[in-house]
CSV table of C-alpha atoms in Angstrom, one decimal:
chain,number,residue,atom,x,y,z
A,1,MET,CA,111.8,199.5,260.6
A,2,GLU,CA,112.0,195.8,260.2
A,3,ILE,CA,109.2,193.3,260.1
A,4,THR,CA,110.0,189.9,261.4
A,5,SER,CA,106.6,188.3,261.8
A,6,VAL,CA,104.7,186.7,258.9
A,7,GLN,CA,101.6,187.5,261.0
A,8,ASN,CA,102.1,191.2,260.5
A,9,LYS,CA,99.0,192.9,259.2
A,10,LEU,CA,100.8,194.8,256.4
A,11,ILE,CA,102.4,191.6,255.2
A,12,LYS,CA,99.1,189.7,255.2
A,13,GLU,CA,97.4,192.5,253.2
A,14,THR,CA,100.3,192.7,250.8
A,15,THR,CA,100.3,189.0,250.2
A,16,LYS,CA,96.7,189.2,249.0
A,17,LEU,CA,98.1,191.0,245.8
A,18,HIS,CA,98.9,187.5,244.5
A,19,GLN,CA,95.2,187.3,243.8
A,20,LYS,CA,93.6,189.1,240.9
A,21,LYS,CA,90.6,190.2,243.0
A,22,TYR,CA,92.8,192.2,245.3
A,23,ARG,CA,95.0,193.6,242.5
A,24,ASP,CA,91.8,194.9,240.9
A,25,GLN,CA,90.5,196.3,244.2
A,26,PHE,CA,93.7,198.1,245.3
A,27,GLY,CA,95.1,199.0,241.8
A,28,HIS,CA,98.5,197.5,242.9
A,29,PHE,CA,100.6,194.5,241.9
A,30,LEU,CA,103.7,192.7,243.1
A,31,VAL,CA,107.0,192.2,241.3
A,32,GLU,CA,109.9,190.1,242.5
A,33,GLY,CA,113.7,190.5,242.3
A,34,TYR,CA,116.2,193.2,241.7
A,35,HIS,CA,115.7,193.6,238.0
A,36,LEU,CA,112.0,194.4,238.2
A,37,TYR,CA,112.6,196.5,241.3
A,38,GLU,CA,114.9,198.7,239.3
A,39,GLU,CA,112.6,198.9,236.4
A,40,ALA,CA,109.8,200.0,238.7
A,41,ARG,CA,112.0,202.7,240.2
A,42,THR,CA,112.9,204.0,236.8
A,43,VAL,CA,109.3,204.5,235.8
A,44,GLY,CA,108.4,205.7,239.2
A,45,ASN,CA,105.4,203.6,240.2
A,46,VAL,CA,106.8,202.0,243.4
A,47,VAL,CA,104.4,202.0,246.3
A,48,GLN,CA,106.3,200.0,248.8
A,49,VAL,CA,109.5,197.9,248.9
A,50,PHE,CA,110.0,194.8,251.1
A,51,THR,CA,113.6,193.6,251.2
A,52,THR,CA,116.2,191.7,253.2
A,53,ASP,CA,118.9,193.8,251.6
A,54,HIS,CA,120.0,196.9,253.5
A,55,ALA,CA,121.8,198.2,250.5
A,56,ILE,CA,118.4,199.1,249.1
A,57,VAL,CA,117.3,202.4,250.7
A,58,GLY,CA,114.4,204.8,250.5
A,59,GLU,CA,111.5,206.2,252.4
A,60,ASP,CA,109.2,203.5,250.9
A,61,VAL,CA,111.6,200.6,251.9
A,62,ILE,CA,110.6,198.2,254.7
A,63,TYR,CA,113.2,195.7,255.8
A,64,VAL,CA,112.0,192.1,256.5
A,65,ASN,CA,113.6,188.8,257.4
A,66,GLU,CA,113.8,185.7,255.1
A,67,ALA,CA,110.6,184.2,256.4
A,68,VAL,CA,108.6,187.3,255.7
A,69,LEU,CA,110.1,187.7,252.3
A,70,GLN,CA,109.3,184.1,251.5
A,71,LYS,CA,105.7,184.8,252.6
A,72,LEU,CA,105.4,187.8,250.3
A,73,SER,CA,107.0,185.9,247.4
A,74,ASP,CA,105.4,183.6,244.8
A,75,ALA,CA,108.9,182.1,244.0
A,76,LYS,CA,110.5,179.1,245.6
A,77,ASN,CA,113.7,181.1,246.1
A,78,PRO,CA,112.8,184.8,246.5
A,79,GLN,CA,115.4,187.1,245.1
A,80,GLY,CA,115.9,189.5,248.0
A,81,VAL,CA,113.2,192.1,247.2
A,82,VAL,CA,109.5,192.2,246.6
A,83,THR,CA,108.0,195.5,245.2
A,84,VAL,CA,104.5,196.8,245.4
A,85,CYS,CA,103.7,198.8,242.3
A,86,GLN,CA,100.9,201.0,241.2
A,87,LYS,CA,99.0,200.1,238.0
A,88,VAL,CA,99.2,202.8,235.4
A,89,ASP,CA,96.0,204.2,233.7
A,90,ALA,CA,95.5,203.4,230.1
A,91,GLN,CA,96.7,206.1,227.6
A,92,GLU,CA,95.5,206.8,224.1
A,93,PRO,CA,96.6,204.1,221.7
A,94,SER,CA,100.0,204.3,219.9
A,95,ASP,CA,100.5,203.7,216.2
A,96,GLN,CA,101.2,200.0,216.4
A,97,ILE,CA,98.8,198.0,218.5
A,98,LEU,CA,98.6,194.4,219.6
A,99,LEU,CA,95.0,193.2,220.3
A,100,LEU,CA,94.7,189.9,222.2
A,101,ASP,CA,91.5,187.9,222.1
A,102,HIS,CA,91.2,185.4,225.0
A,103,ILE,CA,94.9,184.5,225.4
A,104,GLN,CA,94.8,182.2,228.4
A,105,ASP,CA,98.4,180.9,229.0
A,106,PRO,CA,100.5,183.2,231.2
A,107,GLY,CA,103.7,182.1,229.4
A,108,ASN,CA,102.2,183.0,226.0
A,109,LEU,CA,101.0,186.4,227.2
A,110,GLY,CA,104.4,187.1,228.8
A,111,THR,CA,106.2,186.2,225.6
A,112,LEU,CA,103.9,188.4,223.5
A,113,LEU,CA,104.4,191.4,225.7
A,114,ARG,CA,108.2,191.0,225.6
A,115,SER,CA,108.1,190.7,221.8
A,116,ALA,CA,105.6,193.6,221.4
A,117,LEU,CA,108.0,195.9,223.2
A,118,ALA,CA,111.0,194.6,221.1
A,119,PHE,CA,109.2,195.4,217.9
A,120,GLY,CA,107.5,198.7,218.8
A,121,PHE,CA,103.9,197.5,219.5
A,122,THR,CA,103.6,199.6,222.6
A,123,THR,CA,99.8,199.5,223.1
A,124,ILE,CA,98.2,196.2,224.1
A,125,VAL,CA,94.4,195.8,224.0
A,126,LEU,CA,93.3,192.9,226.3
A,127,ASP,CA,90.0,191.3,225.7
A,128,ASN,CA,89.4,188.5,228.2
A,129,THR,CA,93.0,187.4,228.5
A,130,VAL,CA,94.8,186.1,231.6
A,131,ASP,CA,95.7,189.0,234.0
A,132,VAL,CA,98.8,191.0,232.9
A,133,TYR,CA,99.8,191.3,236.6
A,134,ASN,CA,99.6,187.5,237.2
A,135,ASP,CA,102.9,186.3,238.8
A,136,LYS,CA,103.7,183.9,235.9
A,137,VAL,CA,103.1,186.6,233.3
A,138,LEU,CA,105.3,189.0,235.1
A,139,ARG,CA,108.1,186.4,235.3
A,140,SER,CA,108.1,185.9,231.6
A,141,THR,CA,107.8,189.6,230.5
A,142,GLN,CA,111.1,190.6,232.0
A,143,GLY,CA,110.2,194.2,232.7
A,144,ALA,CA,108.3,194.9,229.5
A,145,ILE,CA,105.3,195.4,231.7
A,146,PHE,CA,106.5,198.9,232.7
A,147,LYS,CA,106.9,200.2,229.2
A,148,LEU,CA,103.6,199.2,227.6
A,149,ASN,CA,100.2,200.9,227.5
A,150,PHE,CA,97.5,198.4,228.5
A,151,ILE,CA,93.9,199.0,227.4
A,152,HIS,CA,91.3,196.6,228.8
A,153,SER,CA,88.4,196.5,226.3
A,154,SER,CA,86.3,194.3,224.1
A,155,ILE,CA,88.1,194.2,220.7
A,156,LEU,CA,85.0,194.9,218.7
A,157,GLU,CA,84.2,198.0,220.9
A,158,PHE,CA,87.8,199.2,220.5
A,159,MET,CA,87.6,198.8,216.7
A,160,GLU,CA,84.4,200.8,216.6
A,161,LYS,CA,85.8,203.6,218.8
A,162,TYR,CA,89.1,203.9,216.9
A,163,ASN,CA,87.7,203.2,213.4
A,164,TRP,CA,90.4,205.0,211.5
A,165,ILE,CA,93.0,202.4,212.5
A,166,LEU,CA,93.7,199.4,210.2
A,167,TYR,CA,93.0,196.1,211.8
A,168,TYR,CA,94.6,192.8,210.7
A,169,GLY,CA,93.3,189.5,212.1
A,170,THR,CA,95.3,186.3,212.1
A,171,ALA,CA,93.8,183.1,210.6
A,172,MET,CA,95.1,180.0,208.8
A,173,THR,CA,93.3,181.1,205.6
A,174,GLY,CA,94.7,184.7,205.6
A,175,VAL,CA,97.0,186.5,203.2
A,176,PRO,CA,100.6,185.3,203.6
A,177,ILE,CA,102.5,187.8,205.7
A,178,GLN,CA,105.3,188.2,203.1
A,179,ALA,CA,102.9,189.4,200.4
A,180,PHE,CA,101.5,192.1,202.6
A,181,SER,CA,102.4,195.6,203.7
A,182,THR,CA,100.7,198.4,205.6
A,183,MET,CA,101.2,201.8,207.2
A,184,PRO,CA,100.5,202.9,210.8
A,185,PRO,CA,98.3,203.3,212.6
A,186,PHE,CA,97.4,199.6,212.6
A,187,GLY,CA,96.6,196.7,215.0
A,188,ILE,CA,97.3,193.0,214.8
A,189,ILE,CA,94.7,190.7,216.4
A,190,LEU,CA,95.8,187.4,217.9
A,191,GLY,CA,93.4,184.8,219.2
A,192,ASN,CA,93.0,182.1,221.8
A,193,GLU,CA,95.4,179.2,221.9
A,194,GLY,CA,92.8,176.7,220.8
A,195,ALA,CA,90.1,178.6,219.0
A,196,GLY,CA,92.0,181.3,217.3
A,197,VAL,CA,90.5,184.8,216.7
A,198,ASN,CA,86.7,185.0,217.1
A,199,GLU,CA,84.8,184.8,213.8
A,200,HIS,CA,82.9,188.0,214.6
A,201,ILE,CA,86.1,189.9,214.9
A,202,LEU,CA,87.7,188.3,211.7
A,203,ARG,CA,84.7,189.5,209.7
A,204,LYS,CA,85.3,193.2,210.7
A,205,THR,CA,89.0,193.4,210.0
A,206,THR,CA,90.7,195.2,207.1
A,207,LYS,CA,92.3,192.0,206.1
A,208,ASN,CA,93.4,188.7,207.7
A,209,ILE,CA,96.9,187.4,207.5
A,210,THR,CA,98.8,184.2,208.1
A,211,ILE,CA,102.4,182.8,208.3
A,212,PRO,CA,103.2,180.2,205.6
A,213,MET,CA,104.7,177.0,206.9
A,214,ILE,CA,106.4,173.9,205.4
A,215,GLN,CA,104.5,171.5,207.5
A,216,THR,CA,100.8,172.1,208.4
A,217,GLU,CA,101.5,172.3,212.1
A,218,SER,CA,100.2,175.3,213.9
A,219,LEU,CA,102.7,177.6,215.6
A,220,ASN,CA,102.5,178.5,219.3
A,221,VAL,CA,100.5,181.8,219.5
A,222,GLY,CA,103.5,183.5,221.2
A,223,VAL,CA,105.7,182.6,218.3
A,224,ALA,CA,103.2,183.4,215.6
A,225,GLY,CA,102.4,186.8,217.1
A,226,SER,CA,106.1,187.6,217.5
A,227,ILE,CA,106.9,186.7,213.9
A,228,ILE,CA,104.1,188.9,212.6
A,229,MET,CA,105.3,191.8,214.7
A,230,TYR,CA,108.9,191.3,213.6
A,231,GLU,CA,107.9,191.2,209.9
A,232,LEU,CA,105.7,194.3,210.1
A,233,GLN,CA,108.2,196.3,212.0
A,234,LYS,CA,110.9,195.3,209.5
A,235,LYS,CA,108.8,196.6,206.6
A,236,LEU,CA,108.4,199.9,208.3
A,237,SER,CA,112.0,200.5,209.1
B,1,MET,CA,93.2,141.9,229.0
B,2,GLU,CA,92.4,144.7,231.6
B,3,ILE,CA,94.7,145.9,234.3
B,4,THR,CA,92.8,147.2,237.3
B,5,SER,CA,95.6,147.4,239.9
B,6,VAL,CA,98.1,150.3,240.2
B,7,GLN,CA,100.4,147.7,241.9
B,8,ASN,CA,100.6,145.7,238.6
B,9,LYS,CA,104.3,145.2,237.8
B,10,LEU,CA,104.0,146.3,234.1
B,11,ILE,CA,102.3,149.5,235.3
B,12,LYS,CA,105.0,150.2,237.8
B,13,GLU,CA,107.7,149.6,235.3
B,14,THR,CA,106.0,151.8,232.7
B,15,THR,CA,105.6,154.6,235.1
B,16,LYS,CA,109.4,154.8,235.5
B,17,LEU,CA,109.5,156.2,232.0
B,18,HIS,CA,108.6,159.6,233.5
B,19,GLN,CA,112.3,159.6,234.6
B,20,LYS,CA,115.0,160.3,232.1
B,21,LYS,CA,117.2,157.6,233.6
B,22,TYR,CA,114.8,154.9,232.6
B,23,ARG,CA,114.0,156.5,229.2
B,24,ASP,CA,117.7,156.3,228.4
B,25,GLN,CA,118.0,152.7,229.8
B,26,PHE,CA,115.0,151.3,227.9
B,27,GLY,CA,115.0,153.5,224.8
B,28,HIS,CA,111.3,154.2,225.3
B,29,PHE,CA,109.2,157.2,226.2
B,30,LEU,CA,105.6,158.0,227.1
B,31,VAL,CA,103.1,160.3,225.3
B,32,GLU,CA,99.7,161.2,226.5
B,33,GLY,CA,96.4,161.7,224.8
B,34,TYR,CA,94.7,160.8,221.5
B,35,HIS,CA,96.5,163.3,219.3
B,36,LEU,CA,100.0,162.0,220.1
B,37,TYR,CA,98.7,158.3,220.1
B,38,GLU,CA,97.6,158.8,216.5
B,39,GLU,CA,100.9,160.5,215.5
B,40,ALA,CA,102.8,157.6,217.1
B,41,ARG,CA,100.6,155.1,215.1
B,42,THR,CA,101.3,157.0,211.9
B,43,VAL,CA,105.1,156.9,212.3
B,44,GLY,CA,104.9,153.3,213.6
B,45,ASN,CA,106.9,153.5,216.8
B,46,VAL,CA,104.2,152.3,219.2
B,47,VAL,CA,105.5,149.8,221.7
B,48,GLN,CA,102.4,149.5,224.0
B,49,VAL,CA,99.1,151.4,224.5
B,50,PHE,CA,97.3,151.8,227.8
B,51,THR,CA,93.8,153.1,227.5
B,52,THR,CA,90.4,153.2,229.2
B,53,ASP,CA,88.8,153.5,225.7
B,54,HIS,CA,87.6,150.3,224.1
B,55,ALA,CA,87.3,152.0,220.8
B,56,ILE,CA,91.1,151.8,220.6
B,57,VAL,CA,92.0,148.4,219.3
B,58,GLY,CA,95.2,146.5,218.4
B,59,GLU,CA,97.5,143.7,219.5
B,60,ASP,CA,99.6,146.2,221.5
B,61,VAL,CA,96.6,147.7,223.4
B,62,ILE,CA,96.1,147.0,227.1
B,63,TYR,CA,92.9,148.2,228.7
B,64,VAL,CA,93.1,149.8,232.2
B,65,ASN,CA,90.8,151.5,234.6
B,66,GLU,CA,90.8,155.2,235.5
B,67,ALA,CA,93.0,154.7,238.5
B,68,VAL,CA,95.7,152.9,236.5
B,69,LEU,CA,95.6,155.5,233.7
B,70,GLN,CA,96.0,158.2,236.3
B,71,LYS,CA,99.0,156.4,237.7
B,72,LEU,CA,100.6,156.2,234.2
B,73,SER,CA,99.9,159.8,233.4
B,74,ASP,CA,101.8,162.9,234.3
B,75,ALA,CA,98.7,165.1,233.6
B,76,LYS,CA,96.2,166.1,236.3
B,77,ASN,CA,93.4,165.0,233.9
B,78,PRO,CA,94.6,162.1,231.7
B,79,GLN,CA,93.1,162.1,228.3
B,80,GLY,CA,92.1,158.4,227.9
B,81,VAL,CA,95.3,157.0,226.5
B,82,VAL,CA,99.0,156.7,227.4
B,83,THR,CA,101.3,155.4,224.7
B,84,VAL,CA,104.8,153.8,225.1
B,85,CYS,CA,106.9,154.8,222.1
B,86,GLN,CA,110.3,153.6,220.9
B,87,LYS,CA,112.9,156.3,220.4
B,88,VAL,CA,114.2,156.5,216.9
B,89,ASP,CA,117.9,156.3,216.0
B,90,ALA,CA,119.6,159.5,214.7
B,91,GLN,CA,119.8,159.8,210.9
B,92,GLU,CA,122.3,161.7,208.8
B,93,PRO,CA,121.6,165.5,209.1
B,94,SER,CA,119.2,167.2,206.7
B,95,ASP,CA,120.0,170.4,204.9
B,96,GLN,CA,118.5,172.8,207.5
B,97,ILE,CA,119.7,172.1,211.0
B,98,LEU,CA,118.9,173.6,214.4
B,99,LEU,CA,121.7,173.3,216.9
B,100,LEU,CA,120.8,173.8,220.6
B,101,ASP,CA,123.4,174.7,223.2
B,102,HIS,CA,122.2,174.2,226.8
B,103,ILE,CA,118.6,175.1,226.3
B,104,GLN,CA,117.1,174.4,229.8
B,105,ASP,CA,113.5,175.3,229.8
B,106,PRO,CA,111.1,172.5,228.6
B,107,GLY,CA,108.6,175.1,227.2
B,108,ASN,CA,111.3,176.8,225.2
B,109,LEU,CA,112.6,173.5,223.8
B,110,GLY,CA,109.0,172.5,222.9
B,111,THR,CA,108.4,175.8,221.1
B,112,LEU,CA,111.6,175.5,219.2
B,113,LEU,CA,110.9,172.0,218.0
B,114,ARG,CA,107.4,172.9,216.8
B,115,SER,CA,108.7,176.0,214.9
B,116,ALA,CA,111.6,173.9,213.5
B,117,LEU,CA,109.2,171.5,211.9
B,118,ALA,CA,107.0,174.4,210.7
B,119,PHE,CA,110.0,176.0,208.9
B,120,GLY,CA,111.7,172.9,207.6
B,121,PHE,CA,114.6,172.5,210.1
B,122,THR,CA,114.1,168.8,210.4
B,123,THR,CA,117.4,167.9,212.1
B,124,ILE,CA,118.0,169.0,215.7
B,125,VAL,CA,121.4,168.7,217.3
B,126,LEU,CA,121.1,168.7,221.1
B,127,ASP,CA,124.1,169.6,223.2
B,128,ASN,CA,123.3,169.4,227.0
B,129,THR,CA,119.7,170.5,226.6
B,130,VAL,CA,116.7,169.4,228.7
B,131,ASP,CA,115.5,165.9,227.6
B,132,VAL,CA,113.4,165.9,224.4
B,133,TYR,CA,111.2,163.2,225.9
B,134,ASN,CA,110.5,165.2,229.1
B,135,ASP,CA,106.7,165.3,229.7
B,136,LYS,CA,106.6,169.1,229.5
B,137,VAL,CA,108.6,169.2,226.3
B,138,LEU,CA,106.3,166.6,224.7
B,139,ARG,CA,103.2,168.6,225.8
B,140,SER,CA,104.4,171.8,224.1
B,141,THR,CA,105.8,170.1,220.9
B,142,GLN,CA,102.3,168.9,219.7
B,143,GLY,CA,103.5,165.9,217.8
B,144,ALA,CA,106.5,167.5,216.1
B,145,ILE,CA,108.6,165.1,218.1
B,146,PHE,CA,107.7,162.3,215.7
B,147,LYS,CA,108.8,164.1,212.6
B,148,LEU,CA,112.2,165.4,213.6
B,149,ASN,CA,115.7,163.8,213.5
B,150,PHE,CA,117.4,164.2,216.8
B,151,ILE,CA,121.2,164.0,217.1
B,152,HIS,CA,122.7,164.1,220.6
B,153,SER,CA,126.2,165.6,220.2
B,154,SER,CA,128.6,168.2,221.3
B,155,ILE,CA,128.1,171.1,218.9
B,156,LEU,CA,131.8,171.6,218.4
B,157,GLU,CA,132.2,167.9,217.5
B,158,PHE,CA,129.3,168.0,215.2
B,159,MET,CA,130.8,171.0,213.4
B,160,GLU,CA,134.1,169.2,213.0
B,161,LYS,CA,132.5,166.1,211.7
B,162,TYR,CA,130.2,167.9,209.2
B,163,ASN,CA,132.6,170.6,208.2
B,164,TRP,CA,131.1,171.4,204.8
B,165,ILE,CA,127.9,172.7,206.5
B,166,LEU,CA,127.6,176.5,207.1
B,167,TYR,CA,127.1,177.4,210.7
B,168,TYR,CA,125.5,180.6,212.0
B,169,GLY,CA,125.6,181.5,215.7
B,170,THR,CA,123.2,183.9,217.3
B,171,ALA,CA,124.6,186.8,219.4
B,172,MET,CA,123.5,190.3,220.2
B,173,THR,CA,126.4,191.7,218.2
B,174,GLY,CA,125.8,189.7,215.1
B,175,VAL,CA,124.9,190.7,211.5
B,176,PRO,CA,121.2,191.8,211.3
B,177,ILE,CA,119.1,188.8,210.0
B,178,GLN,CA,117.6,191.0,207.2
B,179,ALA,CA,120.9,191.8,205.7
B,180,PHE,CA,121.9,188.2,205.4
B,181,SER,CA,121.3,185.3,203.1
B,182,THR,CA,122.6,181.8,202.8
B,183,MET,CA,122.1,178.5,201.0
B,184,PRO,CA,121.7,175.0,202.4
B,185,PRO,CA,123.2,173.0,203.9
B,186,PHE,CA,123.4,175.3,207.0
B,187,GLY,CA,122.8,175.2,210.7
B,188,ILE,CA,121.5,177.8,213.2
B,189,ILE,CA,122.9,177.7,216.7
B,190,LEU,CA,120.8,178.9,219.6
B,191,GLY,CA,122.2,179.2,223.1
B,192,ASN,CA,121.2,179.0,226.8
B,193,GLU,CA,118.4,181.2,228.1
B,194,GLY,CA,120.8,183.2,230.3
B,195,ALA,CA,124.2,182.8,228.9
B,196,GLY,CA,123.6,182.6,225.1
B,197,VAL,CA,125.7,180.6,222.8
B,198,ASN,CA,129.1,179.5,224.2
B,199,GLU,CA,132.0,181.8,223.2
B,200,HIS,CA,134.0,178.8,222.0
B,201,ILE,CA,131.3,177.9,219.5
B,202,LEU,CA,130.7,181.5,218.3
B,203,ARG,CA,134.4,181.7,217.4
B,204,LYS,CA,134.1,178.7,215.0
B,205,THR,CA,131.0,179.7,213.1
B,206,THR,CA,130.8,181.0,209.5
B,207,LYS,CA,129.1,184.1,210.8
B,208,ASN,CA,127.0,185.2,213.7
B,209,ILE,CA,123.6,186.8,213.3
B,210,THR,CA,121.1,188.8,215.4
B,211,ILE,CA,117.5,190.1,215.3
B,212,PRO,CA,117.2,194.0,215.3
B,213,MET,CA,114.8,195.3,217.9
B,214,ILE,CA,113.3,198.7,218.7
B,215,GLN,CA,113.9,198.4,222.4
B,216,THR,CA,117.1,196.7,223.7
B,217,GLU,CA,115.2,194.0,225.4
B,218,SER,CA,116.2,190.4,224.7
B,219,LEU,CA,113.7,188.2,223.1
B,220,ASN,CA,112.7,184.8,224.6
B,221,VAL,CA,115.0,182.2,223.0
B,222,GLY,CA,112.0,180.3,221.6
B,223,VAL,CA,110.8,183.4,219.8
B,224,ALA,CA,114.3,184.5,218.6
B,225,GLY,CA,115.0,181.0,217.2
B,226,SER,CA,111.6,180.8,215.5
B,227,ILE,CA,112.0,184.3,213.9
B,228,ILE,CA,115.4,183.3,212.5
B,229,MET,CA,114.1,180.0,211.1
B,230,TYR,CA,111.1,181.8,209.6
B,231,GLU,CA,113.3,184.4,208.0
B,232,LEU,CA,115.8,182.0,206.5
B,233,GLN,CA,113.1,179.6,205.3
B,234,LYS,CA,111.3,182.6,203.6
B,235,LYS,CA,114.5,183.6,201.8
B,236,LEU,CA,114.9,180.1,200.4
B,237,SER,CA,111.3,179.8,199.1
């Protein structure tokens, strides 16, 4: 089977998955390129594959021409394959959790997910952040998306439900991260790029922590969160 | 004086500074918004100010209307003031140096500059990186640009010239950063997003270092560099 018309109904429907509304409705999302196609295959949540490359084979593979691939792709130069994947249901939280409060920049979210996986924070709680399945987020996560457990929840409600977990907020006035240690299960809470972590949340944490700096500039939230995860993981190992 | 025509010669000439070619030719660059205007004032390298805001005063201030400000601005929604700044000449290197080999993404460079300032790496050596005065870089540095010493040089030539400095490359196979300590003066070398640090450079370093991870994913270069600077600064303090 090969689709050669950008007017094809399946192509039109699939293209809608670039919009959050339809991703939520269908429970599917799109990833681009060979690397993410292979990652999706490994975890087994491939729904459908569209490709110009006949070396890719399988019952769920549909061949398309360049024009159709471009239509399906969000990239200027599509990398040969677009994969429709199934979202995975949330699991019970792991022992090291990253909680995100209103993170709005796709690049920052992508960076944090990639670092979370690198440092063993495999459960991510998302409270009003940019969509994890946004094209820009997916481009900057580099496959981490398939190895993390996502829980969409208000952070305060999550803290009430899992009240045996230790929660650490991040704030300029917190305890310096070096002078601090903990044991799992625990969660690190990062806040919005401009406003930081919500005051209501900071008041309910076990403790709030900060990263000491030479200059009183604020770090990018992706960097700050990554340094904290690195430091805590190091203390555990 | 108020300029109300986007055809004005000074406006047309100034707009050229969005291109690297003209920034190099004139030795000037543009920053947008109040925060960067104030930072530029503090360090004293303002050449000219274009603003719609009559609360901003000075001999170098030229008032413009919204259309002219939009013309001068790279942003969709200009923030009231565009400042022409003078580039500052390179100084002798400080004791903690960040050396960048072919960093291409403006967001990554901006992140690294912001973290460098936060952790006391005040000299930046740039070897074929994206331009520091690129609009996107400036947006993500948040004023760090005015407080850093930039040296444009081949990294190998810099290492030969300042051969009493200790140089540490970054590579997947390096010494884990935790099991490592040093004393200034030293430099950290970060490489291109895809290719890493050039092999010719890695062979000439004092030692090469790495960040241990749980999963064998690579970190974003902005994050990796920031963690290394954080860790080394912590060991010195």
